[in-house]
mmCIF file of C-alpha atoms and ligand atoms in Angstrom:
data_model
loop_
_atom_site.group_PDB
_atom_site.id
_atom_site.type_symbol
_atom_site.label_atom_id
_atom_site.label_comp_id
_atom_site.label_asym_id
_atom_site.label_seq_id
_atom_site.Cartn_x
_atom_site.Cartn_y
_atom_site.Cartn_z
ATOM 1 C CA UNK A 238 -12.263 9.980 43.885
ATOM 2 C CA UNK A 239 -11.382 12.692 40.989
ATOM 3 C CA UNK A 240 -8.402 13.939 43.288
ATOM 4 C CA UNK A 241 -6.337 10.890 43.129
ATOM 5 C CA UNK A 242 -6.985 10.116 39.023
ATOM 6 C CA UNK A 243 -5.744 13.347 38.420
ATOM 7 C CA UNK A 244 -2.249 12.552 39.854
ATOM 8 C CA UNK A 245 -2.138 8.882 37.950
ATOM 9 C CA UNK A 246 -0.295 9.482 34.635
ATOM 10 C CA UNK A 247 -2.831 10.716 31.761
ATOM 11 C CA UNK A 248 -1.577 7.963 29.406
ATOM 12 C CA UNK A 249 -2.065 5.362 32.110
ATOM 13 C CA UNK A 250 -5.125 6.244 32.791
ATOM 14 C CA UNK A 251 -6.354 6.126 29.231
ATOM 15 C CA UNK A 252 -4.928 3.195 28.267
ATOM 16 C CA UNK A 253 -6.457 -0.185 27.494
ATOM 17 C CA UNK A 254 -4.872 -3.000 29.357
ATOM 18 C CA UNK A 255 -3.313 -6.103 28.081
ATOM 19 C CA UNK A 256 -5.922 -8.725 28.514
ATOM 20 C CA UNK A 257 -4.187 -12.031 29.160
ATOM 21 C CA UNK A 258 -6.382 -15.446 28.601
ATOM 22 C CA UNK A 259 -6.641 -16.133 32.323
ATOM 23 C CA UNK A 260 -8.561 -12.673 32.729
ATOM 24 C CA UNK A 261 -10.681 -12.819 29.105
ATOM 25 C CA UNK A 262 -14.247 -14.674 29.239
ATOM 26 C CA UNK A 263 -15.724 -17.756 31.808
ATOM 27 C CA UNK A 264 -12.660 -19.456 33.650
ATOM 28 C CA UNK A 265 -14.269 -22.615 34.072
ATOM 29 C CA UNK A 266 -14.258 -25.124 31.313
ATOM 30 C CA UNK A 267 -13.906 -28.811 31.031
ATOM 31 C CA UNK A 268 -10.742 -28.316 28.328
ATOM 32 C CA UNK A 269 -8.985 -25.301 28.294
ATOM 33 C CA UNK A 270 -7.711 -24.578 24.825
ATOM 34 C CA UNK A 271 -7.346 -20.739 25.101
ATOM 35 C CA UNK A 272 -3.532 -19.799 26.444
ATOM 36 C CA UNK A 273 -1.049 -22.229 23.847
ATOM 37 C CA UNK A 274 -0.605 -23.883 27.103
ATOM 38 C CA UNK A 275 1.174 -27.192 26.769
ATOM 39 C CA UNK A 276 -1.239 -29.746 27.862
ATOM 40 C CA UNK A 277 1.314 -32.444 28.997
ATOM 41 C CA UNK A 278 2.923 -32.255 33.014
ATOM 42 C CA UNK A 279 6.621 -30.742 32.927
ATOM 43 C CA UNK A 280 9.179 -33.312 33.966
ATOM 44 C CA UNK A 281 9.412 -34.942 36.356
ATOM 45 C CA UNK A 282 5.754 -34.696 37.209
ATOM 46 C CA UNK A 283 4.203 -35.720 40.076
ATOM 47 C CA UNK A 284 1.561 -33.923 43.097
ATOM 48 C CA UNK A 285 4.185 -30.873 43.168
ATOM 49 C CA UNK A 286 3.873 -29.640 40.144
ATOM 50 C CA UNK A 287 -0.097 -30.379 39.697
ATOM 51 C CA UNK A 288 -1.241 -27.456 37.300
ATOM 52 C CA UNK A 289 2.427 -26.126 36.770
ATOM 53 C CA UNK A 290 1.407 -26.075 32.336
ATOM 54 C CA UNK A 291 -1.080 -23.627 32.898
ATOM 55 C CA UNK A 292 -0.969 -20.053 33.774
ATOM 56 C CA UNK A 293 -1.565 -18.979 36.763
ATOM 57 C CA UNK A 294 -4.752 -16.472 38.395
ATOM 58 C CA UNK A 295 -3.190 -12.673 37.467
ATOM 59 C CA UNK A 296 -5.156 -11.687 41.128
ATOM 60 C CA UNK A 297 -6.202 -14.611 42.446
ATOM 61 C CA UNK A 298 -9.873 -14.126 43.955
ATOM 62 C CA UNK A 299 -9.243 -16.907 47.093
ATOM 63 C CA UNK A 300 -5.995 -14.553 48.054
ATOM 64 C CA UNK A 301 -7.336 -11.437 47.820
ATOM 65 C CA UNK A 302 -10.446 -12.421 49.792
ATOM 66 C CA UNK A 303 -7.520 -13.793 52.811
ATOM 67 C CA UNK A 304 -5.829 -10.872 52.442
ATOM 68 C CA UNK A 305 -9.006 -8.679 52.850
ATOM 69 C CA UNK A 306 -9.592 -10.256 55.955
ATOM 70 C CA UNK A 307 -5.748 -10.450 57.316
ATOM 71 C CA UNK A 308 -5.253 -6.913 56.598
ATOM 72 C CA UNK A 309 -8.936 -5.775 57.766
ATOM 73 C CA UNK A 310 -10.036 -3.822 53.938
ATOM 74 C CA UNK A 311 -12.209 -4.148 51.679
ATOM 75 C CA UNK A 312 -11.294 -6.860 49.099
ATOM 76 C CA UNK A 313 -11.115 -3.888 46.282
ATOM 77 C CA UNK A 314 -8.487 -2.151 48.240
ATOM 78 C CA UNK A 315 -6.159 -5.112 47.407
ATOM 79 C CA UNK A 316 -3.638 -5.653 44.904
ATOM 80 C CA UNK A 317 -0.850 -8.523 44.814
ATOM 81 C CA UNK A 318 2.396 -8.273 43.130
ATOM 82 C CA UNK A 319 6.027 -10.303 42.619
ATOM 83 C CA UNK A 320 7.203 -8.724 45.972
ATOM 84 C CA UNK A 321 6.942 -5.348 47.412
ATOM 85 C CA UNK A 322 9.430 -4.081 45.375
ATOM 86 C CA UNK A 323 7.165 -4.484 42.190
ATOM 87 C CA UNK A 324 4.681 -2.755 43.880
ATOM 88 C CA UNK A 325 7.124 0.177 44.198
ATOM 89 C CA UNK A 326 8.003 -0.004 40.619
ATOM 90 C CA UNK A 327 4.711 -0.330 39.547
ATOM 91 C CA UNK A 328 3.116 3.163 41.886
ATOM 92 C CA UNK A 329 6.602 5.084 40.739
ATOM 93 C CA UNK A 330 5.042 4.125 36.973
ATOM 94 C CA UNK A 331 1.769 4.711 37.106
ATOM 95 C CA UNK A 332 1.857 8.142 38.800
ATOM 96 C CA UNK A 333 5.681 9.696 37.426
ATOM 97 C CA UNK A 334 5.975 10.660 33.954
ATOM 98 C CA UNK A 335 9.643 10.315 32.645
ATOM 99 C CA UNK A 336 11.622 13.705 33.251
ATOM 100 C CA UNK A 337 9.188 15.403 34.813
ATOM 101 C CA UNK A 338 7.647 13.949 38.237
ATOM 102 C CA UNK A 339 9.337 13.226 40.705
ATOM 103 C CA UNK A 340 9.373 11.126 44.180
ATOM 104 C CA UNK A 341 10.087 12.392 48.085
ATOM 105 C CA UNK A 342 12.010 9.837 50.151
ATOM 106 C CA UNK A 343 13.512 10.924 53.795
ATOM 107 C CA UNK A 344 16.845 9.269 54.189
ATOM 108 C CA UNK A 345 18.324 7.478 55.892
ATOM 109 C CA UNK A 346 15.586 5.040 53.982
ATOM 110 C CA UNK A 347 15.257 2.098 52.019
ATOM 111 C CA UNK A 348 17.073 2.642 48.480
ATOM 112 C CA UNK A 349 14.541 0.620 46.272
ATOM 113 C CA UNK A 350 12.214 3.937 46.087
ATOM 114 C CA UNK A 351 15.293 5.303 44.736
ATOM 115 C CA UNK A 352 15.782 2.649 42.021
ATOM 116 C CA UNK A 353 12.686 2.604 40.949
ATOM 117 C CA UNK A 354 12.661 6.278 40.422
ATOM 118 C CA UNK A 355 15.949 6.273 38.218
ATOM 119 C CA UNK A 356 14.850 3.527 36.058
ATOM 120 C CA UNK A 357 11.353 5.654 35.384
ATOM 121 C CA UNK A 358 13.135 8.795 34.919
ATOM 122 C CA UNK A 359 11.679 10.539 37.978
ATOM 123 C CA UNK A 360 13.425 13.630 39.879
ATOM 124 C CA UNK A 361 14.379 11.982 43.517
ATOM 125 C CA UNK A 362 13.347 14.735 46.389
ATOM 126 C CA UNK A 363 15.459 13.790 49.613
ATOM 127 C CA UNK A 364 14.040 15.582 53.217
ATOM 128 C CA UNK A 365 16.053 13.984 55.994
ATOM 129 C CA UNK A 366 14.621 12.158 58.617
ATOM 130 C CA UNK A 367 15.152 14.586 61.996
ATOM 131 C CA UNK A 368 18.272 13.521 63.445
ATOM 132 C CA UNK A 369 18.529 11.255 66.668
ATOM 133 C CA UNK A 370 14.885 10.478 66.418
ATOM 134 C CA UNK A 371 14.570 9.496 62.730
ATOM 135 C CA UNK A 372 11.056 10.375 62.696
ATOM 136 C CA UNK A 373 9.315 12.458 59.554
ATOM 137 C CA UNK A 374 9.827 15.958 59.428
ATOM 138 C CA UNK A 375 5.988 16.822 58.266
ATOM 139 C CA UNK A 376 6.172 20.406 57.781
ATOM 140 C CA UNK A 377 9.640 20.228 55.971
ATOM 141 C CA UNK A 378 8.015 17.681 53.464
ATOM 142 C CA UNK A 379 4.859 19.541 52.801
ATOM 143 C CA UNK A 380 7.134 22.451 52.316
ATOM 144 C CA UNK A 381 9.215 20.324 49.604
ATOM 145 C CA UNK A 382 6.046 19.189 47.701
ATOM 146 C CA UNK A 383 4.952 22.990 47.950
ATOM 147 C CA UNK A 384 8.028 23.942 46.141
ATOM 148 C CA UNK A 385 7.492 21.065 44.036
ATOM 149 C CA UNK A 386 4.529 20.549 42.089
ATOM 150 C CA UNK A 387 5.308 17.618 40.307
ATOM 151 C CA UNK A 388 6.114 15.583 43.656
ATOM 152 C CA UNK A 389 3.621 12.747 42.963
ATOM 153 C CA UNK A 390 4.819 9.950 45.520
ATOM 154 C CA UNK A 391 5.983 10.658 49.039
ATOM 155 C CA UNK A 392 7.758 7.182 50.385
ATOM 156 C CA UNK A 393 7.481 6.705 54.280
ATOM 157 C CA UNK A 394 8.980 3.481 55.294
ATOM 158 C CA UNK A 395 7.730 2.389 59.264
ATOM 159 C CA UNK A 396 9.142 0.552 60.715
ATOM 160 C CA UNK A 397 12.038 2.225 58.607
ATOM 161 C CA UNK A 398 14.635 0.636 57.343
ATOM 162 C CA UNK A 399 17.560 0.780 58.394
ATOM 163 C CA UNK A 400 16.889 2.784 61.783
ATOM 164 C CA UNK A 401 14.236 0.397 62.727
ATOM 165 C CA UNK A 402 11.717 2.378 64.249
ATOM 166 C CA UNK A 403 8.101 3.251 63.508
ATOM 167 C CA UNK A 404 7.141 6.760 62.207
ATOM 168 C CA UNK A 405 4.740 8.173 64.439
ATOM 169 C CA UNK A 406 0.901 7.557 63.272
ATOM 170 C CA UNK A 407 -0.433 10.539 64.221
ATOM 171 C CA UNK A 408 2.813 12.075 61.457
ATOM 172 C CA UNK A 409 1.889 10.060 58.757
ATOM 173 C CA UNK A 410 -2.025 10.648 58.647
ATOM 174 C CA UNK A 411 -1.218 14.656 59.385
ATOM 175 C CA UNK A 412 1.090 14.063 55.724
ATOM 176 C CA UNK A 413 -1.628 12.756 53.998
ATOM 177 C CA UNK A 414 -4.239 14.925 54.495
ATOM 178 C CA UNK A 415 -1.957 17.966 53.666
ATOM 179 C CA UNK A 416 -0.967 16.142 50.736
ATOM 180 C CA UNK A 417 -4.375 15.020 49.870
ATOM 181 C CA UNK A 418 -5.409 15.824 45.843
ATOM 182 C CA UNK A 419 -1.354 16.909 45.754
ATOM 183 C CA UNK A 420 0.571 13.535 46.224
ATOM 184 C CA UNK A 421 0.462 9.595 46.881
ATOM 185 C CA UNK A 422 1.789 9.143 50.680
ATOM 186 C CA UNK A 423 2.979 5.322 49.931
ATOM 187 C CA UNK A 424 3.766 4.079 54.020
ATOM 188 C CA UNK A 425 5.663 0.482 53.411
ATOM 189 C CA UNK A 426 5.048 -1.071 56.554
ATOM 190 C CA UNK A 427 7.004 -4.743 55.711
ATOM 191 C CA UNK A 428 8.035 -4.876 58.794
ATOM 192 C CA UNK A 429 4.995 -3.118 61.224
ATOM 193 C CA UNK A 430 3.946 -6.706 62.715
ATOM 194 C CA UNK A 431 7.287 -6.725 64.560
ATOM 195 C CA UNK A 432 6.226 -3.173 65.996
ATOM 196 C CA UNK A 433 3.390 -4.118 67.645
ATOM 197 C CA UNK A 434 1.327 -0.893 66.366
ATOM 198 C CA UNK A 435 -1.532 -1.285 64.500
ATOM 199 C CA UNK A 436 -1.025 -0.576 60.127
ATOM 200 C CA UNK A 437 -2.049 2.080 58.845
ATOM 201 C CA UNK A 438 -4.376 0.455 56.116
ATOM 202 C CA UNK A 439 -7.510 0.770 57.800
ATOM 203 C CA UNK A 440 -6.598 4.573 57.570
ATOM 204 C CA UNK A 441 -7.376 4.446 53.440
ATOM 205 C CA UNK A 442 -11.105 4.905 53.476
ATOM 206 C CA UNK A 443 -10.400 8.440 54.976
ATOM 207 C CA UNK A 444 -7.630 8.920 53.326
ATOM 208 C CA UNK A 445 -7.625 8.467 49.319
ATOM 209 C CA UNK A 446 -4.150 9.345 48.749
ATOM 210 C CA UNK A 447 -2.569 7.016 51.546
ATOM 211 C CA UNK A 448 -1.021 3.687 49.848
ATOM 212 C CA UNK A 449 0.473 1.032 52.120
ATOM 213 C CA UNK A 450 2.408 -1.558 51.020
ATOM 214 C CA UNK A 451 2.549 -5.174 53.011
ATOM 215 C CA UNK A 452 4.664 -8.114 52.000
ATOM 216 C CA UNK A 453 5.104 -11.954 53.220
ATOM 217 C CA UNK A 454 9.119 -11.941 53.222
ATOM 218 C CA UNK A 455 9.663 -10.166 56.148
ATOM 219 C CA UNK A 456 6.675 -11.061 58.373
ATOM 220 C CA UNK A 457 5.794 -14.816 57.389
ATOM 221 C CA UNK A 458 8.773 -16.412 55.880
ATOM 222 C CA UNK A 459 8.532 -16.267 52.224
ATOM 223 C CA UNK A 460 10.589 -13.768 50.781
ATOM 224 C CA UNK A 461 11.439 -16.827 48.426
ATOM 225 C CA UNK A 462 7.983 -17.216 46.979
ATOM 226 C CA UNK A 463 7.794 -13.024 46.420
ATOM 227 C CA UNK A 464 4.486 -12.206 47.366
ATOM 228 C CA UNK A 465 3.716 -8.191 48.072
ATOM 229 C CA UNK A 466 0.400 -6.682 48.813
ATOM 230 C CA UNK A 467 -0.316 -2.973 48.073
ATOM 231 C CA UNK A 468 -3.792 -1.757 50.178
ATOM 232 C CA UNK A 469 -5.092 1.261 48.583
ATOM 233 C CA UNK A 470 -8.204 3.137 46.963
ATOM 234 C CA UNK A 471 -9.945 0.965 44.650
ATOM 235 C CA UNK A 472 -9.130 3.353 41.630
ATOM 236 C CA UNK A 473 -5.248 2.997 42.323
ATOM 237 C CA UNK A 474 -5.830 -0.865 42.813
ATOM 238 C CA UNK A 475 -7.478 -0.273 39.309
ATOM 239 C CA UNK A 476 -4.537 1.939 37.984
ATOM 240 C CA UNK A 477 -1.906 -0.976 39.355
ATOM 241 C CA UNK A 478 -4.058 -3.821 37.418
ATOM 242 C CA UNK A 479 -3.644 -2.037 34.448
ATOM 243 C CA UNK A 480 0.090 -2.064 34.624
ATOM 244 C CA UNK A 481 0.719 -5.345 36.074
ATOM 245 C CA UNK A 482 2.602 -8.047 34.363
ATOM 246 C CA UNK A 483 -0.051 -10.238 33.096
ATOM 247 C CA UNK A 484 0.518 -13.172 35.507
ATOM 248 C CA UNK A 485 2.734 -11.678 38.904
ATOM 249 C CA UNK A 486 2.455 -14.782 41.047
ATOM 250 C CA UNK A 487 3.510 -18.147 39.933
ATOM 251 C CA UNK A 488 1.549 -21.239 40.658
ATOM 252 C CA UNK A 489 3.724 -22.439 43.220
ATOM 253 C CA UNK A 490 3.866 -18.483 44.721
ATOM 254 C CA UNK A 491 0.261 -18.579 44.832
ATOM 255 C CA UNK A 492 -0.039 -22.201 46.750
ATOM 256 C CA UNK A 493 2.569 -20.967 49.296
ATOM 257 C CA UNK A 494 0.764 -17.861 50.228
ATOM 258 C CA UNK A 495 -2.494 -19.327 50.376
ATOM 259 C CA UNK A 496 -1.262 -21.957 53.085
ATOM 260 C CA UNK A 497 0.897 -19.323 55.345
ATOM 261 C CA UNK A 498 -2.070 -17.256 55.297
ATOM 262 C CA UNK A 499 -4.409 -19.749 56.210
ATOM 263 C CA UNK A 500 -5.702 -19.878 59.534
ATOM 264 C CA UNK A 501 -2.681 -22.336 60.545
ATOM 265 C CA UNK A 502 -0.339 -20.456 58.859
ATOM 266 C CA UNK A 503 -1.001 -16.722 60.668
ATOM 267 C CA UNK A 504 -0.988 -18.833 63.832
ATOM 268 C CA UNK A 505 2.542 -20.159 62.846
ATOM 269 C CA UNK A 506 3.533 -16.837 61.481
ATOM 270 C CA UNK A 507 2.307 -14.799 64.791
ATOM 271 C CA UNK A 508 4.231 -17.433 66.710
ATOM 272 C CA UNK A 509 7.144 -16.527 65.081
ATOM 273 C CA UNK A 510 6.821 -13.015 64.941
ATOM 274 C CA UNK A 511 6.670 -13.313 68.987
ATOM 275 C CA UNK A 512 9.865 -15.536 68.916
ATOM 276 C CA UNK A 513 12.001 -12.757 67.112
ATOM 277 C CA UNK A 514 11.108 -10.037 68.898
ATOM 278 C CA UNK A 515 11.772 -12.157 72.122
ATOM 279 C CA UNK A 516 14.725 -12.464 70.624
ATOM 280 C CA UNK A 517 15.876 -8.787 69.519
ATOM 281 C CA UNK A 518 15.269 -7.729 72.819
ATOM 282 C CA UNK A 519 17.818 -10.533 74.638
ATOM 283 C CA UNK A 520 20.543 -9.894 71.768
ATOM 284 C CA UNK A 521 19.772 -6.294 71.643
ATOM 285 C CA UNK A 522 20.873 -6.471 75.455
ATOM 286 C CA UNK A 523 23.494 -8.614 74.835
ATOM 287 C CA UNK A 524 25.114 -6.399 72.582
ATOM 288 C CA UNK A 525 24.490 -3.321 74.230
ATOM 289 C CA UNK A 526 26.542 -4.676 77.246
ATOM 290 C CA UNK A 527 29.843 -4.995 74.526
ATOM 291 C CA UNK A 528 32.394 -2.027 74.521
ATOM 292 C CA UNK A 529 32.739 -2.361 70.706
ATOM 293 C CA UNK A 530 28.958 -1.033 70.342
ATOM 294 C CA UNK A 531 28.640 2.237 70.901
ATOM 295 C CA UNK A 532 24.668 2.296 70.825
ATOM 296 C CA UNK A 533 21.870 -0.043 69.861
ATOM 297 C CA UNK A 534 18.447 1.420 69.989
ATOM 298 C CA UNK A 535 15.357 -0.254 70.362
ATOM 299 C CA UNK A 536 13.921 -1.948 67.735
ATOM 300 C CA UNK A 537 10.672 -1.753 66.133
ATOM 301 C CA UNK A 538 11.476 -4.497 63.143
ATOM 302 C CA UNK A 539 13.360 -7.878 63.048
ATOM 303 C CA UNK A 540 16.926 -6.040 62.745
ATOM 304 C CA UNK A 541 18.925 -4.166 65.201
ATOM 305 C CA UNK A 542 20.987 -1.540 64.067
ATOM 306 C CA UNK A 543 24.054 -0.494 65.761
ATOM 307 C CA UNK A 544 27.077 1.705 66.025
ATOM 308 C CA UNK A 545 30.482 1.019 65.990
ATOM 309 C CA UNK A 546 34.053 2.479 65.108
ATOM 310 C CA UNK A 547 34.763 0.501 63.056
ATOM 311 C CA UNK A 548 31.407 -0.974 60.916
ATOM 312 C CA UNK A 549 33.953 -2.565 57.931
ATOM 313 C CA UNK A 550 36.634 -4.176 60.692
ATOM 314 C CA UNK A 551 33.522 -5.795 62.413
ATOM 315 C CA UNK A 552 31.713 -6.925 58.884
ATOM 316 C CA UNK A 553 35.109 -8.595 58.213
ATOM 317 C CA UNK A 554 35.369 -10.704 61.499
ATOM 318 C CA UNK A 555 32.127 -11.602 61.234
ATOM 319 C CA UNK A 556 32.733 -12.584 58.256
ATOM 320 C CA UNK A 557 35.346 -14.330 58.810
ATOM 321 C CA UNK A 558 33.560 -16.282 61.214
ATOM 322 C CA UNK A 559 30.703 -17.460 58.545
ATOM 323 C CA UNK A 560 28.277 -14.681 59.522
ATOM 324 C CA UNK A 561 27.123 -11.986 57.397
ATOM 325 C CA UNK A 562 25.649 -8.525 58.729
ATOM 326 C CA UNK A 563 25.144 -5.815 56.659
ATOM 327 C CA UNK A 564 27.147 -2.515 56.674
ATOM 328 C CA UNK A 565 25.227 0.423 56.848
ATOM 329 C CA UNK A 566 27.759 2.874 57.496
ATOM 330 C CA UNK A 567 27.837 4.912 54.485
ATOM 331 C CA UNK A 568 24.045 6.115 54.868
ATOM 332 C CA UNK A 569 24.706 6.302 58.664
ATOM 333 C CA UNK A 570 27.816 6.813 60.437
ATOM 334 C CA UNK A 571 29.470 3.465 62.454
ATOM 335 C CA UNK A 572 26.086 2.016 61.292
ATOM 336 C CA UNK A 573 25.769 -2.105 60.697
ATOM 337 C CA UNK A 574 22.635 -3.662 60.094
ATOM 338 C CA UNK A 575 21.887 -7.309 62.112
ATOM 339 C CA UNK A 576 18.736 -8.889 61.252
ATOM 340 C CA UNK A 577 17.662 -11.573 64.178
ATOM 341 C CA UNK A 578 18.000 -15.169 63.262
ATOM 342 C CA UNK A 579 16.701 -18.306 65.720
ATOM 343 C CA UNK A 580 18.100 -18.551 68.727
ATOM 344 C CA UNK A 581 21.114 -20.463 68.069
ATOM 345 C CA UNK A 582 22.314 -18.152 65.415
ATOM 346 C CA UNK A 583 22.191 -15.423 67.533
ATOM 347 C CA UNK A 584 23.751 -17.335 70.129
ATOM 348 C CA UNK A 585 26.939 -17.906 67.846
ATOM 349 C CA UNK A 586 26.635 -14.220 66.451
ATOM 350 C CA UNK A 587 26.760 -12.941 70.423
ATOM 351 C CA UNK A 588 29.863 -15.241 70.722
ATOM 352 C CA UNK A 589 31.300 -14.210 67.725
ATOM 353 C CA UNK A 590 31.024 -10.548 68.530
ATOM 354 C CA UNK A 591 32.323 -11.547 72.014
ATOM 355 C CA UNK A 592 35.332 -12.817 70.367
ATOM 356 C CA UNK A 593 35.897 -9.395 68.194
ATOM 357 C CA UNK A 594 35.403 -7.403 71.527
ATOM 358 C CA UNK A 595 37.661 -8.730 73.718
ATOM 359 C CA UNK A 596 40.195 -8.867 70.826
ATOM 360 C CA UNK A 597 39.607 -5.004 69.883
HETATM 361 C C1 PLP B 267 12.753 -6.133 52.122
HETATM 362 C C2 PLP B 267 12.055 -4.842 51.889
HETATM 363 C C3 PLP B 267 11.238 -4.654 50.759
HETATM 364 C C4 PLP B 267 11.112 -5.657 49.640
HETATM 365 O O1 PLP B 267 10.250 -6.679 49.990
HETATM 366 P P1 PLP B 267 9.792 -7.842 48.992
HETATM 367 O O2 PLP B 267 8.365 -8.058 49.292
HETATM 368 O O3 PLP B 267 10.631 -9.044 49.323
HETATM 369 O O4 PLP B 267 10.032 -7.365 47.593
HETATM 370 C C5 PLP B 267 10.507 -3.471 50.660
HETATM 371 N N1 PLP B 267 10.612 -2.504 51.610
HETATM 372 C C6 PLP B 267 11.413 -2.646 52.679
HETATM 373 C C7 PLP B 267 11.478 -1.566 53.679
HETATM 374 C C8 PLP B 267 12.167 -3.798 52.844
HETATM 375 O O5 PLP B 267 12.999 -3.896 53.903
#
């Protein structure tokens, strides 16, 4: 696919990767003397940390095989990384050249595409999100990458945070075929499983320049471990493997994601997916019945956002009650961001915002 290597960096695409020992020659001998590994357990020992003095698999072949079959690809559209957010870093790399490319994102969005871009020294293109629906403005963002050139990453995030809804399919695909041979339409669906819709990753084959990025904090309880997965063409999978820290996932990174995506674990994980969104829809009532909130739409992700007169006043009480939201309020106006917790906490977060009502 000629028409996505020509928007990869030139230097990138030349360039010979590190080679780390776990990659170089047969990885199965008796006594490995190859890395400078030390060859004694590191303390305390014991069955936990089993294999903790060697390095770890840079891709290992058992997840990306899971993965492939979780996420419905081929195994070569499959790339793992320390988090989604190093997959972000990593795509603004390989395709923006310092000072002269540049990135779309369509606020109100995640910031992290932002980041990423300033610490590359890519140009930041901002279309807005239509207001009231949040959904993509298509023709205003082809128009933006017409004007622009040297746009080589368009960020979607669906569901989006922080407006938690899903851009509509039929939106995204009609971007990247416009786009197609121009720019890299990166969807980060982290939180589509709450959604209910189907991901967009089985939409790659047809579409070269369409990059979606999946993680495990969000959707099956391991933000701790920081496991993302990036599904795209096998030549930016190749790209991505070039520029990848030699070993992303630690050893006990790569033994938690292997059990929560075993068979067991999606059945736990799907269990709990079902639980939360039970769950945002009873506190997402709840809350809509309070004066204090002024509007809480539905929810396509594991947060609610809502709207309020005063977003810092209610942070505080909460706050001041042991529970921490998040204020959004200075990307959206009155805007606080409430993830859903188990039942009980959102029990004492309904009581708590009870309490701030009938005392405002
Ligand atoms: C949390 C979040 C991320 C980062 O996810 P990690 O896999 O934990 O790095 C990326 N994108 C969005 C939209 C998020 O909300």
């Amino acid at each position: 696919m000629e028409d996505i290597v020509a928007l990869v960096r030139p230097e990138i695409y030349a360039m010979r990767p590190y080679t780390s020992a776990r990659l170089e020659g047969d990885q199965s001998a008796r006594i490995y003397l190859d890395a400078n590994e030390n060859p004694y357990p590191p303390f305390p020992g014991g069955p936990e940390q089993e294999g903790l003095n060697r390095y770890p698999e840079p891709q290992p072949a058992s997840l990306l095989r899971r993965f492939s079959e979780l996420y419905e690809v081929p195994v070569e559209q499959v790339f793992l990384s320390r988090g989604a957010d190093e997959s972000i870093d990593l795509l603004v790399r390989a395709f923006c050249e310092a000072g002269r490319d540049g990135i779309l994102i369509t606020p109100p969005t995640f910031v992290m595409y932002e980041t990423a871009a300033e610490i590359q020294g890519a140009r930041v293109c901002r279309v807005p999100l239509v207001p009231g629906s949040f959904q993509l403005d298509v023709d205003a963002v082809v128009a933006a990458c017409d004007a622009d050139r040297r746009i080589k990453l368009v960020f979607v995030c669906s569901p989006n945070n922080p407006t938690t809804n899903v851009m509509e399919r039929s939106s995204v695909l009609r971007l990247a075929a416009e786009l197609r041979g121009r720019a890299v339409v990166v969807v980060d669906e982290l939180y589509v499983d709450y959604s209910g819709r189907p991901s967009l990753a089985r939409e790659i084959g047809d579409h070269p320049n369409l990059v979606v990025v999946r993680s495990l904090s969000k959707e099956y309880s391991l933000a701790g471990e920081r496991c993302g997965i990036t599904l795209a063409h096998p030549e930016v999978i190749g790209v991505l493997r070039r520029i990848m820290p030699p070993y992303p996932l630690t050893v006990t990174a790569i033994r938690a994601i292997g059990a929560a995506i075993s068979p067991d674990g999606i059945a736990y994980g799907r269990r709990n997916i079902a639980r939360i969104v039970a769950e945002r829809d009873r506190v997402r009532a709840a809350l809509s019945r309070l004066p204090v909130v002024r509007d809480v739409p539905a929810s396509d992700a594991n947060f609610l956002l809502l709207r309020t007169e005063d977003p810092r006043g209610l942070c505080a009480a909460m706050a001041a009650q042991g529970i921490k939201l998040r204020d959004r309020s200075s990307s959206i106006e009155g805007a606080v961001r409430v993830s859903i917790g188990t039942p009980s906490e959102n029990d004492e977060l309904l009581r708590a915002f009870e309490l701030y009502s009938s005392s405002n």
